[in-house]
Backbone as a printed PyTorch tensor [residue, N CA C, xyz], in Angstrom:
tensor([[[ 52.0640,   0.2660, -16.6820],
         [ 52.7430,  -1.0950, -17.0160],
         [ 52.9110,  -1.0240, -18.6480]],

        [[ 54.0800,  -1.4550, -19.0130],
         [ 54.5720,  -1.3230, -20.3300],
         [ 54.2350,  -2.7660, -20.8660]],

        [[ 54.1420,  -2.8690, -22.3020],
         [ 53.7270,  -4.0670, -22.9080],
         [ 54.9980,  -4.9760, -22.6360]],

        [[ 56.0920,  -4.9460, -22.4860],
         [ 57.1330,  -5.7130, -22.2160],
         [ 56.8950,  -6.3570, -20.9440]],

        [[ 56.5990,  -5.3840, -19.9240],
         [ 56.3770,  -5.7960, -18.4600],
         [ 55.2080,  -6.7940, -18.5000]],

        [[ 54.2230,  -6.4870, -19.0470],
         [ 53.1140,  -7.2390, -19.2900],
         [ 53.3710,  -8.7820, -19.7610]],

        [[ 54.1210,  -8.6250, -20.8760],
         [ 54.5660,  -9.8120, -21.5450],
         [ 55.4750, -10.7150, -20.4400]],

        [[ 56.3720, -10.1960, -19.6810],
         [ 57.0100, -10.8830, -18.8070],
         [ 56.2090, -11.5210, -17.6350]],

        [[ 55.1880, -10.7140, -17.1270],
         [ 54.1730, -11.2490, -16.1980],
         [ 53.5260, -12.3760, -16.7000]],

        [[ 53.0040, -12.2050, -17.9410],
         [ 52.2710, -13.2560, -18.5650],
         [ 53.2330, -14.6380, -18.8210]],

        [[ 54.3890, -14.3120, -19.0090],
         [ 55.3240, -15.4240, -19.3530],
         [ 55.5850, -16.2510, -18.0250]],

        [[ 55.8540, -15.4290, -16.8970],
         [ 56.1500, -15.9690, -15.3750],
         [ 54.8600, -16.8130, -15.1630]],

        [[ 53.6680, -16.1620, -15.3350],
         [ 52.6210, -16.8780, -14.7840],
         [ 52.2290, -18.1100, -15.5930]],

        [[ 52.1890, -18.2640, -16.8440],
         [ 51.9600, -19.3060, -17.7880],
         [ 53.1150, -20.4640, -17.4880]],

        [[ 54.2740, -20.0870, -17.2660],
         [ 55.2660, -21.0280, -16.9880],
         [ 55.0490, -21.6610, -15.6500]],

        [[ 54.6780, -20.7710, -14.7080],
         [ 54.3450, -21.4010, -13.3050],
         [ 53.1570, -22.2380, -13.1990]],

        [[ 52.0890, -21.8540, -14.0930],
         [ 50.9370, -22.6480, -14.1070],
         [ 51.0440, -24.0830, -14.5910]],

        [[ 52.0260, -24.0390, -15.7240],
         [ 52.4870, -25.1720, -16.5870],
         [ 53.1240, -26.1020, -15.5150]],

        [[ 54.1120, -25.6910, -14.8320],
         [ 55.0630, -26.2940, -13.9580],
         [ 54.2140, -26.9400, -12.8810]],

        [[ 53.4130, -26.2160, -12.2550],
         [ 52.4880, -26.5940, -11.0890],
         [ 51.7400, -27.7530, -11.5180]],

        [[ 51.4040, -27.9210, -12.8600],
         [ 50.5370, -28.9850, -13.1980],
         [ 51.4540, -30.1260, -13.8160]],

        [[ 52.7010, -30.0230, -13.7890],
         [ 53.5450, -30.9920, -14.2640],
         [ 53.2920, -31.3040, -15.6770]],

        [[ 53.1350, -30.4130, -16.4460],
         [ 52.8060, -30.4710, -17.8410],
         [ 54.2430, -29.9750, -18.4980]],

        [[ 54.5270, -30.8260, -19.6240],
         [ 55.6140, -30.3150, -20.5270],
         [ 55.1130, -29.3420, -21.5050]],

        [[ 55.8710, -28.6190, -22.3020],
         [ 55.3010, -27.7300, -23.2620],
         [ 54.5780, -28.5080, -24.3080]],

        [[ 55.1750, -29.7520, -24.6240],
         [ 54.4310, -30.6460, -25.5710],
         [ 53.0090, -31.0210, -24.9960]],

        [[ 52.9020, -31.3130, -23.8620],
         [ 51.7850, -31.8100, -23.3670],
         [ 50.6960, -30.7430, -23.3760]],

        [[ 51.0060, -29.2910, -22.9580],
         [ 50.2030, -28.2960, -23.0100],
         [ 49.8320, -27.9940, -24.4680]],

        [[ 50.6830, -28.0060, -25.4110],
         [ 50.4020, -27.7340, -26.8320],
         [ 49.3380, -28.7390, -27.2530]],

        [[ 49.5290, -29.9430, -26.9870],
         [ 48.5530, -31.0120, -27.3950],
         [ 47.1050, -30.7900, -26.6050]],

        [[ 47.0020, -30.3260, -25.2580],
         [ 45.7120, -29.9790, -24.6700],
         [ 45.1570, -28.7750, -25.1730]],

        [[ 45.8630, -27.8510, -25.4110],
         [ 45.3800, -26.5230, -25.8120],
         [ 45.2490, -26.1350, -27.3890]],

        [[ 45.9750, -27.0140, -28.1870],
         [ 45.8650, -26.7900, -29.5700],
         [ 46.7400, -25.6220, -30.0670]],

        [[ 47.5190, -25.1010, -29.2200],
         [ 48.4530, -24.0520, -29.5780],
         [ 49.9990, -24.6420, -29.7490]],

        [[ 50.5950, -24.1790, -30.6080],
         [ 51.8670, -25.0000, -31.2660],
         [ 52.8830, -24.8090, -30.0880]],

        [[ 53.7330, -25.7810, -29.9140],
         [ 54.9280, -25.9160, -28.9640],
         [ 55.7410, -24.5160, -29.0770]],

        [[ 56.0190, -24.0800, -30.3300],
         [ 56.8790, -23.0580, -30.4350],
         [ 56.2190, -21.8440, -29.8180]],

        [[ 54.9030, -21.5700, -29.9940],
         [ 54.2260, -20.3860, -29.7210],
         [ 54.0970, -20.2950, -28.1100]],

        [[ 53.8820, -21.5380, -27.3950],
         [ 53.9300, -21.5270, -26.0060],
         [ 55.2340, -21.2470, -25.4660]],

        [[ 56.3500, -21.7210, -26.1200],
         [ 57.7200, -21.4950, -25.6100],
         [ 58.0500, -20.0360, -25.8680]],

        [[ 57.5700, -19.3870, -26.9740],
         [ 57.7710, -17.8610, -26.9620],
         [ 57.0660, -17.1130, -26.0130]],

        [[ 55.7840, -17.5840, -25.6160],
         [ 55.0070, -16.8610, -24.6030],
         [ 55.6240, -16.9940, -23.2890]],

        [[ 55.9880, -18.2820, -22.9320],
         [ 56.8800, -18.4160, -21.6280],
         [ 58.1140, -17.7250, -21.5420]],

        [[ 58.7070, -17.3640, -22.7050],
         [ 59.9950, -16.6430, -22.5970],
         [ 59.8450, -15.0550, -22.8130]],

        [[ 58.4510, -14.6970, -22.7220],
         [ 58.0580, -13.3370, -22.8870],
         [ 58.6540, -12.6650, -24.2390]],

        [[ 58.8410, -13.5580, -25.2450],
         [ 59.0980, -13.1010, -26.5460],
         [ 58.2270, -12.7570, -27.5940]],

        [[ 56.9950, -12.7580, -27.2610],
         [ 55.8760, -12.3240, -28.0240],
         [ 54.7300, -11.8960, -27.3210]],

        [[ 53.9700, -10.9780, -28.0140],
         [ 52.7360, -10.5000, -27.3490],
         [ 51.5020, -11.4540, -27.8240]],

        [[ 51.2530, -12.3810, -27.0990],
         [ 50.3790, -13.2290, -27.8280],
         [ 48.8530, -12.6430, -27.8710]],

        [[ 48.1680, -12.9750, -28.9350],
         [ 46.8140, -12.5510, -28.8470],
         [ 46.0450, -13.1790, -27.7820]],

        [[ 44.8220, -12.3940, -27.4320],
         [ 43.9940, -12.8320, -26.4940],
         [ 43.4700, -14.2200, -26.8220]],

        [[ 43.0490, -14.5200, -28.1030],
         [ 42.8420, -15.8460, -28.3860],
         [ 43.8030, -16.9600, -28.1120]],

        [[ 45.0530, -16.6410, -28.2810],
         [ 46.0810, -17.6760, -28.2170],
         [ 46.3190, -17.8280, -26.6320]],

        [[ 46.1990, -16.7880, -25.9430],
         [ 46.3250, -16.7800, -24.5380],
         [ 45.1950, -17.6800, -23.8430]],

        [[ 44.0250, -17.5330, -24.3860],
         [ 42.8690, -18.2140, -23.7750],
         [ 42.9720, -19.6570, -24.1930]],

        [[ 43.3570, -19.9380, -25.4370],
         [ 43.5220, -21.4070, -25.8110],
         [ 44.7080, -21.9850, -24.8010]],

        [[ 45.8020, -21.3570, -24.8100],
         [ 46.8940, -21.9370, -23.9920],
         [ 46.3590, -21.9790, -22.5230]],

        [[ 45.8420, -21.1480, -21.8460],
         [ 45.3260, -21.3070, -20.6110],
         [ 44.1820, -22.3450, -20.3000]],

        [[ 43.3610, -22.4850, -21.4800],
         [ 42.3830, -23.6420, -21.4060],
         [ 43.0310, -25.0380, -21.0090]],

        [[ 44.2850, -25.0470, -21.8070],
         [ 44.9960, -26.3320, -21.6780],
         [ 45.4930, -26.4480, -20.2870]],

        [[ 45.5910, -25.4630, -19.5330],
         [ 46.0610, -25.4310, -18.2360],
         [ 44.9720, -25.7270, -17.0700]],

        [[ 43.6750, -25.2890, -17.5810],
         [ 42.7000, -25.2700, -16.4600],
         [ 41.7480, -26.5930, -16.8930]],

        [[ 41.8800, -27.1610, -18.0800],
         [ 40.9190, -28.3350, -18.4280],
         [ 41.5520, -29.5330, -17.9030]],

        [[ 40.6420, -30.1980, -17.0700],
         [ 41.2200, -31.4420, -16.5910],
         [ 41.8120, -32.5330, -17.5650]],

        [[ 42.7420, -33.2940, -17.2060],
         [ 43.3190, -34.2360, -18.1410],
         [ 42.2760, -35.1700, -18.6100]],

        [[ 42.4620, -35.8270, -19.7450],
         [ 41.2880, -36.5390, -20.4690],
         [ 40.2260, -35.6930, -20.8670]],

        [[ 39.9990, -34.4670, -20.5920],
         [ 38.7310, -33.8000, -21.1070],
         [ 39.1960, -33.1550, -22.4640]],

        [[ 38.2450, -33.1000, -23.2290],
         [ 38.4220, -32.4040, -24.6170],
         [ 38.5400, -30.9030, -24.3810]],

        [[ 39.5120, -30.0390, -24.6090],
         [ 39.4750, -28.7110, -24.4330],
         [ 38.6360, -28.0740, -25.3440]],

        [[ 38.1820, -26.8340, -24.8730],
         [ 37.3080, -26.0160, -25.7820],
         [ 37.9810, -25.7310, -27.2550]],

        [[ 39.3320, -25.5340, -27.1320],
         [ 39.8430, -25.2340, -28.5260],
         [ 39.8420, -26.4260, -29.4520]],

        [[ 39.7950, -27.5280, -29.0910],
         [ 39.6280, -28.6070, -30.0240],
         [ 38.2280, -29.0890, -30.4270]],

        [[ 37.2810, -28.5750, -29.6370],
         [ 35.8750, -28.9240, -29.9000],
         [ 35.2220, -27.5350, -30.6850]],

        [[ 35.8140, -26.5490, -30.5520],
         [ 35.3510, -25.3910, -31.0920],
         [ 36.3510, -24.3170, -31.2890]],

        [[ 36.2150, -23.4300, -32.2950],
         [ 37.1740, -22.3320, -32.4140],
         [ 36.8660, -21.1070, -31.4180]],

        [[ 35.8240, -21.2640, -30.9280],
         [ 35.4160, -20.0410, -30.0410],
         [ 35.2000, -20.4480, -28.5650]],

        [[ 35.8510, -19.7970, -27.5540],
         [ 35.6820, -20.2930, -26.2520],
         [ 34.4330, -19.4240, -25.7360]],

        [[ 33.5700, -20.1510, -24.8360],
         [ 32.4750, -19.4130, -24.2920],
         [ 32.8320, -18.3690, -23.2380]],

        [[ 32.1720, -17.4830, -23.0350],
         [ 32.3650, -16.3280, -22.1130],
         [ 32.8170, -16.8490, -20.8020]],

        [[ 32.2120, -17.6670, -20.1760],
         [ 32.7780, -18.0500, -18.7720],
         [ 34.1960, -18.9380, -18.8050]],

        [[ 34.4660, -19.5770, -20.0330],
         [ 35.7700, -20.1900, -20.0640],
         [ 36.8580, -19.1270, -20.3800]],

        [[ 36.5090, -17.9990, -21.0290],
         [ 37.3560, -17.0330, -21.2050],
         [ 37.7180, -16.2590, -20.1330]],

        [[ 36.6740, -15.9780, -19.3380],
         [ 36.9260, -15.3090, -18.0330],
         [ 37.9270, -16.2220, -16.9450]],

        [[ 37.4860, -17.5790, -16.9750],
         [ 38.2030, -18.3600, -16.2740],
         [ 39.7310, -18.4680, -16.4670]],

        [[ 39.8790, -18.6050, -17.8980],
         [ 41.3520, -18.5000, -18.4320],
         [ 42.0360, -17.3230, -18.0710]],

        [[ 41.4730, -16.1660, -18.4160],
         [ 42.2130, -14.7780, -18.2460],
         [ 42.2950, -14.5980, -16.5070]],

        [[ 41.3690, -14.9410, -15.7280],
         [ 41.4190, -14.7120, -14.2890],
         [ 42.6630, -15.5800, -13.7150]],

        [[ 42.8190, -16.8330, -14.5010],
         [ 43.9810, -17.5860, -13.9330],
         [ 45.3940, -17.1220, -14.0360]],

        [[ 45.4780, -16.1320, -14.6910],
         [ 46.8010, -15.3780, -15.0420],
         [ 47.0340, -14.5860, -13.7610]],

        [[ 45.9720, -14.2130, -13.0920],
         [ 46.0380, -13.3330, -11.7620],
         [ 47.0340, -12.2340, -11.8780]],

        [[ 46.8730, -11.3590, -12.9140],
         [ 47.6330, -10.2620, -13.1890],
         [ 46.7820,  -9.0190, -12.6890]],

        [[ 47.1810,  -7.9440, -12.0420],
         [ 46.5810,  -6.6730, -11.5710],
         [ 45.8920,  -6.2350, -12.6140]],

        [[ 46.1810,  -6.2020, -13.8620],
         [ 45.4370,  -5.5570, -14.9700],
         [ 43.9720,  -6.1820, -15.0370]],

        [[ 43.8240,  -7.4850, -14.8460],
         [ 42.6070,  -8.3100, -15.0070],
         [ 41.7290,  -8.1560, -13.7890]],

        [[ 42.1660,  -7.7080, -12.6430],
         [ 41.2600,  -7.7790, -11.4810],
         [ 40.6510,  -6.3930, -11.2060]]])
């Protein structure tokens, strides 16, 4: 698997997860603490986001509405939150 292929798989999965939750890019940015422009770049596969940015973005997708996301209450995600966020991508690389 090339880096570009992985970026595209991540892009597709993040976009699908956001869409399934009926979130706008702006809403996901607000919930995750990741900038709108970074989320847009990730969803278009135009960047290789760091693990920290991916976990923060995904935490905004898996955190129930109204909850304070881990990224807003702490700069470090706990191990179970990181594992849940990464596994939500459902990429072969992480299984």
